[in-house]
XYZ file of C-alpha atoms in Angstrom:
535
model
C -20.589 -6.505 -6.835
C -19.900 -3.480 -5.176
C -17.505 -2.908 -2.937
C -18.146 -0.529 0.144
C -15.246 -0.761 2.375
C -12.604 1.798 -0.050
C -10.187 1.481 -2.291
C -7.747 -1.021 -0.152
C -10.389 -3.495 -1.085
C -10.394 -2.689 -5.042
C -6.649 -2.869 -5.166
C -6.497 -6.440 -3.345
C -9.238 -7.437 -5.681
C -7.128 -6.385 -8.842
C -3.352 -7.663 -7.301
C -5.383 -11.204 -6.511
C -6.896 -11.232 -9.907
C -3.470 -10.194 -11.925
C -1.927 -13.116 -9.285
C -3.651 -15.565 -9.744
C -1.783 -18.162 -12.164
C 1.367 -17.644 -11.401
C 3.804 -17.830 -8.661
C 5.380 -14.799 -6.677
C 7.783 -13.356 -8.913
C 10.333 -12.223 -7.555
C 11.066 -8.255 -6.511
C 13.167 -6.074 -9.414
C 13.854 -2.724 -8.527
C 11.614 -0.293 -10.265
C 13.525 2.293 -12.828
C 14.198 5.589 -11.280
C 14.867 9.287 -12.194
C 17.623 9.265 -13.610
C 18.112 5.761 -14.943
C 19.578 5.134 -18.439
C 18.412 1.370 -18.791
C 20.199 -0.637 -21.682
C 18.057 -3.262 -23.097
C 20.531 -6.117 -24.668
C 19.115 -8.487 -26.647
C 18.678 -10.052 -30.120
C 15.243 -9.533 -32.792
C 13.305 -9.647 -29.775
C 14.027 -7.048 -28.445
C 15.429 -4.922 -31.640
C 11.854 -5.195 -32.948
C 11.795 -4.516 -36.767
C 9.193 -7.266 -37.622
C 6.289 -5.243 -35.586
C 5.288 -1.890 -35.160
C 5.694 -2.192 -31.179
C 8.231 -3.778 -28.973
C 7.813 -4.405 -25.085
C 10.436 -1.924 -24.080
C 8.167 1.228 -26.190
C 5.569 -0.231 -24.198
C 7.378 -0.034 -20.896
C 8.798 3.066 -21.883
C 5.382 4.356 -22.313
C 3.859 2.808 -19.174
C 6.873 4.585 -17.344
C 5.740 8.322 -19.159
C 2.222 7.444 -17.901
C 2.886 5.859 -14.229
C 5.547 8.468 -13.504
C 5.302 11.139 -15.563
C 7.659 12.943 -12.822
C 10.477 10.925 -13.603
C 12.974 10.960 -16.482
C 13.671 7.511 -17.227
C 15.985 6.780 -20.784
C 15.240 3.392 -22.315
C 17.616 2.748 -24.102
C 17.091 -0.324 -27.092
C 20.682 -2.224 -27.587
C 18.663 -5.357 -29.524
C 20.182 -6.551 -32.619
C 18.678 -8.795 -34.902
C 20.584 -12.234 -34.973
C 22.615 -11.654 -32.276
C 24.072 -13.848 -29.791
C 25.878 -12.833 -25.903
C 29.212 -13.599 -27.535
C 28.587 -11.112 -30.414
C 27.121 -8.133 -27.547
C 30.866 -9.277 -25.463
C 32.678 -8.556 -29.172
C 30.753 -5.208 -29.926
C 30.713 -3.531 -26.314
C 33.825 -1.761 -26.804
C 33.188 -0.637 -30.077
C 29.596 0.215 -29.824
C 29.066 3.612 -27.772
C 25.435 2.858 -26.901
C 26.782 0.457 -24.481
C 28.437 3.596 -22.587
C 26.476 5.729 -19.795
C 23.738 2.884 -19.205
C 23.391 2.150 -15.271
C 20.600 -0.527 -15.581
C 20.355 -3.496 -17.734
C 17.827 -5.748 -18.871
C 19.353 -8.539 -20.823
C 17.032 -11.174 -22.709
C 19.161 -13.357 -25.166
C 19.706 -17.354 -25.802
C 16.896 -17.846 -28.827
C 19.962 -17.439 -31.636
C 21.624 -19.779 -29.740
C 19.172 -22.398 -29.158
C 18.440 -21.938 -32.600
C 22.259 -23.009 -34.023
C 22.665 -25.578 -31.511
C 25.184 -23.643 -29.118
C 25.851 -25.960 -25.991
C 24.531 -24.466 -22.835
C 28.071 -24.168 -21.420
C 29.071 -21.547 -24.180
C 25.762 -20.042 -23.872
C 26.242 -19.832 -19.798
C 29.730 -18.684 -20.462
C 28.940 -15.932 -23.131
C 26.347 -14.777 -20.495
C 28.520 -14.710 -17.276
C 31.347 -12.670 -19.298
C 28.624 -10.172 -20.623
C 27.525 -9.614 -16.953
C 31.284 -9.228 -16.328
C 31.494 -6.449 -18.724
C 28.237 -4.321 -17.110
C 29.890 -4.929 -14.140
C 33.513 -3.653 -14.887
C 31.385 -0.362 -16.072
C 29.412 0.271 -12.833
C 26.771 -1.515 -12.570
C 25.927 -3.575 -9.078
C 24.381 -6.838 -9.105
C 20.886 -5.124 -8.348
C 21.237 -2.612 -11.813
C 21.207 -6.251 -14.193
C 18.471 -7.994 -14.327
C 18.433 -11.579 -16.983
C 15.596 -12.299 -18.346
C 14.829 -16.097 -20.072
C 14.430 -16.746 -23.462
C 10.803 -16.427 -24.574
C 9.046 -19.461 -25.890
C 9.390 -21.353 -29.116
C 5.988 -21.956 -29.585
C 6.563 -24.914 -31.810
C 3.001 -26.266 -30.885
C 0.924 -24.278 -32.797
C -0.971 -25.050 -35.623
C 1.504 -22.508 -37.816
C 4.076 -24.342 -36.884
C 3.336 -27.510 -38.753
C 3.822 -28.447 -42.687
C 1.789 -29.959 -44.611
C 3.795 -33.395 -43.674
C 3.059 -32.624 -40.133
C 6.668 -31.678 -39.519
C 7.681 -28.956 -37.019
C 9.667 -26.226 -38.631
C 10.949 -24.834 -35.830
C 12.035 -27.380 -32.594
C 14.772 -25.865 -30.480
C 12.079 -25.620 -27.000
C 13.955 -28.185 -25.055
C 17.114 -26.442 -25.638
C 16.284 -23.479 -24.278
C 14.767 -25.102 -21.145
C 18.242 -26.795 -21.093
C 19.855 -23.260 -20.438
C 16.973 -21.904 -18.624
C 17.747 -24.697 -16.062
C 21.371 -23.655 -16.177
C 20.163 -19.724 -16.892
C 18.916 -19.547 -12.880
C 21.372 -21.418 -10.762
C 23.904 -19.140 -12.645
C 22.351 -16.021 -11.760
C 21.771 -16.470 -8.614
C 25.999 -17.158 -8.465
C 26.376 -13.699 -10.541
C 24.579 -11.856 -8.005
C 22.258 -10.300 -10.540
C 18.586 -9.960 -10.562
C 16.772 -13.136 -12.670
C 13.093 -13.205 -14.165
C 11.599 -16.324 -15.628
C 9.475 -15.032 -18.600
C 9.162 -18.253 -20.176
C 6.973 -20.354 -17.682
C 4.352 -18.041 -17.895
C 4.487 -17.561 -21.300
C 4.247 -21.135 -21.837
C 1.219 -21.370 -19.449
C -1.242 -18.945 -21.018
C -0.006 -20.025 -24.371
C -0.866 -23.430 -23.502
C -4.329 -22.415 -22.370
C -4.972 -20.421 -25.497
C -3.986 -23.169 -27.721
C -6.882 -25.564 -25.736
C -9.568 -23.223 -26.830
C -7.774 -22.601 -30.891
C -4.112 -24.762 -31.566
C -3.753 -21.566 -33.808
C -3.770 -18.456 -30.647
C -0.219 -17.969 -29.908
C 1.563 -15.023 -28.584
C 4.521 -15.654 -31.532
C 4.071 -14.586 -34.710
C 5.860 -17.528 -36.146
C 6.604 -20.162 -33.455
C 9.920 -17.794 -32.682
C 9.122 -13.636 -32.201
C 6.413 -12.699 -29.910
C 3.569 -10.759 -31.865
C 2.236 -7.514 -29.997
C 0.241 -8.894 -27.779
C 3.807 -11.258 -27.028
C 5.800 -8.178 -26.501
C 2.946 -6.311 -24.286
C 3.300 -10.072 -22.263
C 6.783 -9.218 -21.652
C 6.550 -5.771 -20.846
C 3.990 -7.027 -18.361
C 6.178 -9.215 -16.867
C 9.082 -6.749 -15.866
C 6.094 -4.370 -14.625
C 4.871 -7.403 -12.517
C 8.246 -8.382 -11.059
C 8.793 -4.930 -10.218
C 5.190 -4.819 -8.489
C 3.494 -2.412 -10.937
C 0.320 -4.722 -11.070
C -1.007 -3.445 -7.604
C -3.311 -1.553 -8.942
C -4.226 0.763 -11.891
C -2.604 3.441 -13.110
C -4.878 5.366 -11.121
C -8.894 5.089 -9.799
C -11.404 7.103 -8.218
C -13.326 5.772 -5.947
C -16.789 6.818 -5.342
C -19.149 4.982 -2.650
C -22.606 5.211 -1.997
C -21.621 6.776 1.253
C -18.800 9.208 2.117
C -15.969 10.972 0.804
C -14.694 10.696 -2.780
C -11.426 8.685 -2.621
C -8.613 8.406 -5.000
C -5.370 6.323 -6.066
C -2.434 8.530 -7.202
C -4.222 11.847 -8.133
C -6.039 14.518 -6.118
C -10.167 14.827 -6.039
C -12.032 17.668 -4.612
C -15.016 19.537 -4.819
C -16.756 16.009 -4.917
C -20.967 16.432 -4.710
C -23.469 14.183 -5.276
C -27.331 15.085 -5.792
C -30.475 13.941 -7.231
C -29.265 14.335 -10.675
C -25.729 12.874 -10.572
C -22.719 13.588 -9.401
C -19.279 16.035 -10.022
C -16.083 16.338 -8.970
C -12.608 17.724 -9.969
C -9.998 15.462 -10.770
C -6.306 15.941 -11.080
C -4.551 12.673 -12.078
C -0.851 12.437 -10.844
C -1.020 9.851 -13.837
C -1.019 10.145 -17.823
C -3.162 8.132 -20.035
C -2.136 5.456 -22.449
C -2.555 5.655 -25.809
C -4.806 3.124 -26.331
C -3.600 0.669 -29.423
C -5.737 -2.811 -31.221
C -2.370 -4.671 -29.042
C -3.574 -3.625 -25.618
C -7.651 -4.708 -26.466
C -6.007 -7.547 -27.765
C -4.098 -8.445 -24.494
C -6.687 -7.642 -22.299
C -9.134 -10.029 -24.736
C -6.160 -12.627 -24.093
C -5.489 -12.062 -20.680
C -9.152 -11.669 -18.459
C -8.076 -8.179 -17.465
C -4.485 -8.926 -16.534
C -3.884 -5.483 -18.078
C -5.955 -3.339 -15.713
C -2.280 -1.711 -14.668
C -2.110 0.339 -17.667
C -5.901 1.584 -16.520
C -7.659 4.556 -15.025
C -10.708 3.194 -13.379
C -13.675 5.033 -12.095
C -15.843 3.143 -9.870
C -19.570 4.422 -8.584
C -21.464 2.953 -5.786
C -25.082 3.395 -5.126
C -26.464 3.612 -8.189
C -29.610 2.017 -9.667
C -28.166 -1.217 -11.730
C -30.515 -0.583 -14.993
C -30.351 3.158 -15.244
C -27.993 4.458 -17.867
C -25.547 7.229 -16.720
C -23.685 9.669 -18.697
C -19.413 10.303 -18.189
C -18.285 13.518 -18.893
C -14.862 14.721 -18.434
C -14.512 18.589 -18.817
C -16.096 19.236 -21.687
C -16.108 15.987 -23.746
C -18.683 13.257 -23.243
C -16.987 9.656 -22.557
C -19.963 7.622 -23.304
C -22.798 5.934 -21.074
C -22.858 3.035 -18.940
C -25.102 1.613 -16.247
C -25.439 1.416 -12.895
C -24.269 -1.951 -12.415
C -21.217 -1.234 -15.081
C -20.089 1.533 -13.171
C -20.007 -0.117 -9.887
C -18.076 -2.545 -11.811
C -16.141 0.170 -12.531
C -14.818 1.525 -16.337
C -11.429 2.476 -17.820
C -11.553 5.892 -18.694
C -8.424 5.661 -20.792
C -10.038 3.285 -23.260
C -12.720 6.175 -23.697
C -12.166 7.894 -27.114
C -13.390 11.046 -26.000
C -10.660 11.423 -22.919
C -9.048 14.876 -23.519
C -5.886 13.556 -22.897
C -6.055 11.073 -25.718
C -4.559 13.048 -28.552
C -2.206 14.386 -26.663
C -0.885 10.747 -25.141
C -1.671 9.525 -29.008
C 1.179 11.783 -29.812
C 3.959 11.330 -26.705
C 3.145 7.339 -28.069
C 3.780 8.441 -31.664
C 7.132 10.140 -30.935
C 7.695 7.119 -28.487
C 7.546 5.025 -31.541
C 9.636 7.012 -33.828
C 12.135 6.662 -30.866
C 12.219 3.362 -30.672
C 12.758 3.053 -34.749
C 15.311 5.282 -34.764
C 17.286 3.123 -32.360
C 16.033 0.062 -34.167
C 17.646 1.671 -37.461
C 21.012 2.712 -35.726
C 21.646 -1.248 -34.111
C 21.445 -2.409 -37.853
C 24.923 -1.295 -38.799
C 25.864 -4.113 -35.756
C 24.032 -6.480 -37.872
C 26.462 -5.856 -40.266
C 29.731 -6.199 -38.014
C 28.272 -9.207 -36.906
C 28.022 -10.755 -40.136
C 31.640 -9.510 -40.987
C 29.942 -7.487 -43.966
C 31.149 -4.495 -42.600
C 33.838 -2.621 -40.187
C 33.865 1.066 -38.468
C 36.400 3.050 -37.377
C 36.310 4.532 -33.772
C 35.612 7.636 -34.940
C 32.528 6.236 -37.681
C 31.112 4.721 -34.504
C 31.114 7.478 -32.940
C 29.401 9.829 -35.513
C 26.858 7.377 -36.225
C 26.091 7.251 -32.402
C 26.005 11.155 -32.197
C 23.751 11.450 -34.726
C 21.420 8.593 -33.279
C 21.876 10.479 -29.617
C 20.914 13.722 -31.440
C 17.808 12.988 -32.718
C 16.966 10.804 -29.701
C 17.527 13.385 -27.179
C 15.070 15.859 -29.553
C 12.641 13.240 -29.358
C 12.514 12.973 -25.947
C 12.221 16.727 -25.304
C 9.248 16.516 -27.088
C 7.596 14.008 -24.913
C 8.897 15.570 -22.187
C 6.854 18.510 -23.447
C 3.618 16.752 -23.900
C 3.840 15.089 -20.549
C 4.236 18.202 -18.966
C 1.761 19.800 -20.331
C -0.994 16.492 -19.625
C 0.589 16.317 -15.844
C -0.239 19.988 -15.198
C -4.497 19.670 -15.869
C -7.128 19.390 -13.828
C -10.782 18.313 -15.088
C -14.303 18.771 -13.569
C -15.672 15.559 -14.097
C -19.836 14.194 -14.514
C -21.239 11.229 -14.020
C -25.269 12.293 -14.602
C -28.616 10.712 -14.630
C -30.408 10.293 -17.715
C -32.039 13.431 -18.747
C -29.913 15.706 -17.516
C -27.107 17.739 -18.075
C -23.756 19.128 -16.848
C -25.523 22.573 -16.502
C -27.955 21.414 -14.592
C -26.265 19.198 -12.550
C -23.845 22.519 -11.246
C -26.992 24.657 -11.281
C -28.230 22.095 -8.385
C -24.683 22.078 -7.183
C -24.784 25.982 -6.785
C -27.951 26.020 -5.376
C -26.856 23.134 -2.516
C -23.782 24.932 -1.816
C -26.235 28.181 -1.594
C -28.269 26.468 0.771
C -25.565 25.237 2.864
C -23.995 28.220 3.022
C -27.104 29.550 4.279
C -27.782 26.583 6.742
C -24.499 27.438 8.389
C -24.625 31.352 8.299
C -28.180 30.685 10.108
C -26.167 28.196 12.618
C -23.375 30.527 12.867
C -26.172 33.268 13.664
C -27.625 31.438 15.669
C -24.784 30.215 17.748
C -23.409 34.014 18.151
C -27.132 34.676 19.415
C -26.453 31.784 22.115
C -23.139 33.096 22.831
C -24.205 36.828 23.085
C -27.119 35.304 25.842
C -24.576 33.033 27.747
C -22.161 35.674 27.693
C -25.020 38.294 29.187
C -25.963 35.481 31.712
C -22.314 34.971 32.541
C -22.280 38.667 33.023
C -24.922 38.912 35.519
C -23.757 35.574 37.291
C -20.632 37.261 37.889
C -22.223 40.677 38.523
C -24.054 38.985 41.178
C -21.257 37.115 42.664
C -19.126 40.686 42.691
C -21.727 41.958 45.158
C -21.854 39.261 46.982
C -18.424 39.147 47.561
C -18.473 42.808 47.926
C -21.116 42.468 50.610
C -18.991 39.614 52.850
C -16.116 41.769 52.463
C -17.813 44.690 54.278
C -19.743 42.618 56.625
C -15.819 41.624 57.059
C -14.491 44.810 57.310
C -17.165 46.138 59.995
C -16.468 42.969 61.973
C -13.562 43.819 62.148
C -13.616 47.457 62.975
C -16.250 46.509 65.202
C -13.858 44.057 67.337
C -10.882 46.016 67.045
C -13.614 48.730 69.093
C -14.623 46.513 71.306
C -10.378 45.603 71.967
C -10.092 49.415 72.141
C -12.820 49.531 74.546
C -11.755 46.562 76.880
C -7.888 48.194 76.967
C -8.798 51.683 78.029
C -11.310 50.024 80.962
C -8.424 47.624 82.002
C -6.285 50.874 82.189
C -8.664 52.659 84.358
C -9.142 49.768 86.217
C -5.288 49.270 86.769
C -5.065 53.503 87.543
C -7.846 53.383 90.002
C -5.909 49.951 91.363
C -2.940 51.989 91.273
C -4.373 55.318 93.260
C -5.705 53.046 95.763
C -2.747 51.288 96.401
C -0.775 54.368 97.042
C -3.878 56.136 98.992
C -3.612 52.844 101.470
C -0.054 53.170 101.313
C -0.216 56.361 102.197
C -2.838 55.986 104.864
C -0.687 53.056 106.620
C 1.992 55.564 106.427
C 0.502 58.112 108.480
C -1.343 55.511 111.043
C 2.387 54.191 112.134
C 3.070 57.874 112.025
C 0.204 58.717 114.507
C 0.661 55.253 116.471
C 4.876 56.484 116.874
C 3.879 59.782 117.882
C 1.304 58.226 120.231
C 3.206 55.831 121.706
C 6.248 58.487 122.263
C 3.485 60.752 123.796
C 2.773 57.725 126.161
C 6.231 57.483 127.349
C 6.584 60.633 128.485
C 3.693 61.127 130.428
C-alpha cells in the first residue's frame, strides 16, 4: 500500500517490522571514527570453517553506512579458545594492544568441556579486568552470549537417535550467570542467544533440518549475518535502510541519507539526480539467504526506492546513469525495490571489490590468530620479539589492505547519478528531451510573468508618479493660497497700525490744540479780569 505522508512513515514501518519478535534490546554505542574494535572470541568468531564471518559483515556494513568514518575491526578469534586462554595470551599477543572497543563472545569451548559456570564467570570478569587496566571504560566492552547449540535439528541426531552434541543447558546456566555479572562489571551486555533460539525454533516448525549452525555448534552464513545483525540492532542501525528515496505522487522528491535534486516528473516517467551519502553492499547468496530466512529483517543493509502514483499493472523501467536496473510495476515500486540487489548498479563492481579485499582482510587475520592455536595447545612458544614480527607483518599487510578500501570507498562516496524510472515505451532520451522542453516552457512561463509583472510595475510606478505629481500641486497650491493669506493679513495688520497711528497723531494734535486753546482762554480771562480791576 502506498504510503503518502513521507518518509517518517516508511522508516516506522521498517523499525516496527525489524521489531517485531523481539524485545527492546538494549542501546550499544555505535563504532566511531577512530575506533580500533577488538573482537575476542573463539571459532566463532575466528571464522575458518566459512568464507564469511559476522564481523567482515559488520565491517562491511560500517564501509557502506559510514563510508566517512575509519573504523578498524580488528578479529582476535581463535579457534578452540577459552577466556582463560585470551587472560594467558594478552600479554604476549600484540593484537590485543591499541584496541579501544571490545566485543567479546566466548563460553561455547567451555560449555563444551564441562567448565563450571563459576570458572567460566571468573575467566570472564578477569578478561574484562584486563581491557580495563588498558583503557577501556565500561561503555568501550560490550559481552555478547554464547550462540546456540542447536542440538535440535535433524543433523544433530544419529542413526540411534542420539544427540551428538548436548551442552544447551549449560550455556543457559552461564547465560543466567553471564547477565547479572555484567551488569556488576559495568560493561555493556547483548543477549544473542534468545533470539537466535526463537527464529531457529520457528524454522525448525516448517523443516527440523533449517538451522542457522552448520553443525548444531558454528553458525553457517546466514548464522554469522544473524549476529552481525544483532550488534547493528542493539546499536539501532535497523531504523531504516541504508538509504531510500522517496518519491510521492505529490510533491517534492525526498531522501534518507543522500542528496536528490533536479527531481521531474512528466507524462513519460520520471528523473532525478541522486547522490547517496551511502555505499552499496556487495550483494552475496548469504544475504538472499537471510532475507529468505528472516521476512525482510535485512532491509538495513538496503537502498530502497519507493514511487507513488503509478498505475499498479504498468511495467516501468530503472535506470541509473547509464545502466538499466531492470523493470518492475507500479504496484512493486510503490512497494518499493532494493536497488543494491540490482546487478546492473554501477557501484556493484566496485563494492564487489572493497568486499573482496574485506575478505582477504579478514583471512589474513584469521591466518595470523592460528599461531595462538598453537600456544594454546602447548605445541608451540614465541619469543617477544617472534611475536612481534609476526604481528608486524600481519599489521603490514592489513594496513595495505585497508588503504585500498579506503580508496574504493572514496572514489564510490564522491558520485552522483541521474537516475530514470520510465514508462514503457520510452526512453531516457526522451524522457530529458520532455524534461528540456518543460524546463523551456517554464522558463518561458516565468520570463512572460516576470514581463509581465515589470509591465505592472512600470504602470503602477507611472500612476504613482502622477498621484504624487498631483498631490505636489496640490500642496503647492495650499501653500500659496497660504502664503498670500498671509501676506494678505500681515497688509491688512500693516494697514490697521498706520490708521491707529494717525488716529493717535490726530488724538495727539488735538489734545495739544485744546491745550493750547485753554491756555490762552485763562490767558484772555486773567488779562480780562486784571483789566476789570482797574477800571
Amino acid at each position: 500500500m502506498w504510503i503518502r505522508k513521507g518518509l517518517f512513515f516508511i522508516l516506522c514501518f521498517w523499525a516496527a517490522a525489524v521489531m517485531r519478535t523481539w524485545a527492546a534490546a538494549p542501546e550499544i554505542p555505535l563504532f566511531e571514527d577512530g575506533d580500533t574494535v577488538g573482537f575476542i572470541g573463539d571459532s566463532v568468531t575466528h571464522v575458518t570453517y566459512s568464507s564469511l564471518s559476522y564481523v567482515e559483515m559488520l565491517d562491511q556494513y560500517y564501509q557502506s553506512a559510514f563510508p566517512e568514518r575509519s573504523v578498524e575491526f580488528r578479529n582476535l578469534g581463535t579457534d578452540g579458545f577459552k577466556a582463560g586462554d585470551v587472560v594467558n595470551i594478552y600479554d604476549q599477543d600484540f593484537a590485543f594492544q591499541g584496541i579501544n572497543k571490545a566485543v567479546i563472545m566466548l563460553g561455547t569451548n567451555e560449555a563444551i568441556l564441562g567448565i563450571s559456570t563459576e570458572e567460566y564467570i571468573s575467566n570472564m570478569e578477569e578478561l574484562v579486568r584486563r581491557l580495563k587496566e588498558s583503557g577501556l571504560g565500561g561503555t568501550d566492552i560490550l559481552i555478547l552470549t554464547p550462540p546456540l547449540c542447536d542440538q535440535d535439528r535433524a543433523g544433530n541426531y544419529d542413526k540411534n537417535g542420539n544427540r551428538r552434541w548436548h551442552f544447551e543447558d549449560r550455556v543457559l546456566t552461564y547465560i543466567e550467570a553471564l547477565e547479572s555479572a555484567a551488569e556488576g562489571w559495568g560493561v555493556c551486555y547483548l543477549d544473542i542467544h534468545t533470539p537466535m533460539a526463537e527464529l531457529t525454533g520457528k524454522l525448525q516448525q516448517e523443516d527440523a533440518g533449517n538451522s542457522l549452525t552448520r553443525d548444531s555448534i558454528h553458525p553457517n552464513a546466514a548464522g554469522q549475518r544473524f549476529l552481525a545483525y544483532s550488534i547493528l540492532q542493539a546499536q539501532g542501525a535497523d531504523s531504516g535502510p541504508l538509504s531510500a528515496i522517496l518519491l510521492p505522487e505529490d510533491g517534492e522528491a525526498q531522501a534518507l541519507r543522500g542528496e536528490v535534486d533536479g527531481f521531474y516528473r512528466g507524462t513519460k516517467g520520471m528523473r532525478w539526480n541522486w547522490k547517496p551519502e551511502t555505499l552499496p553492499l556487495a550483494v552475496t547468496e548469504d544475504m538472499t539467504e537471510f532475507r529468505n530466512f528472516f521476512d525482510g529483517r535485512s532491509m538495513l543493509y538496503g537502498s530502497v526506492l519507493q514511487v507513488g502514483g503509478l498505475s499498479e499493472e504498468v511495467s516501468y523501467t530503472v535506470r541509473m546513469a547509464e545502466q538499466e536496473l531492470g523493470s518492475f510495476t507500479g504496484k512493486e515500486l510503490a512497494d518499493g525495490i532494493d536497488l543494491n540487489m540490482l546487478a546492473g548498479h554501477p557501484q556493484r563492481t566496485l563494492a564487489e571489490q572493497a568486499a573482496a579485499l574485506n575478505r582477504k582482510r579478514h583471512q589474513e587475520a584469521a591466518a595470523y590468530r592460528k599461531m595462538w592455536i598453537e600456544v594454546m595447545m602447548q605445541r608451540a612458544s614465541y619469543t617477544r620479539e617472534q611475536a612481534q614480527a609476526a604481528y608486524d607483518e600481519w599489521r603490514a599487510a592489513d594496513g595495505q589492505l585497508r588503504g585500498e578500501i579506503r580508496t574504493l570507498a572514496e572514489e564510490m562516496s564522491g558520485a552522483a547519478y541521474p537516475m530514470y524510472v520510465l514508462q514503457e515505451g520510452y526512453t531516457a532520451e526522451e524522457l530529458e528531451q520532455e524534461a528540456v522542453e518543460a524546463e523551456e516552457a517554464r522558463k518561458a512561463a516565468e520570463e512572460q510573468a516576470r514581463l509581465e509583472a515589470e509591465e505592472a510595475a512600470q504602470k503602477a510606478a507611472a500612476e504613482q508618479a502622477r498621484i504624487e505629481a498631483e498631490q505636489a500641486r496640490l500642496r503647492a497650491e495650499e501653500q500659496a493660497r497660504t502664503e498670500a493669506e498671509e501676506r494678505e493679513a500681515l497688509e491688512l495688520a500693516r494697514l490697521e497700525e498706520e490708521k491707529a497711528q494717525k488716529v493717535g497723531l490726530m488724538r495727539k494734535r488735538l489734545l495739544v490744540s485744546g491745550a493750547c486753546l485753554g491756555s490762552a482762554l485763562a490767558v484772555m480771562i486773567v488779562i480780562r479780569k486784571q483789566k476789570g480791576r482797574k477800571g
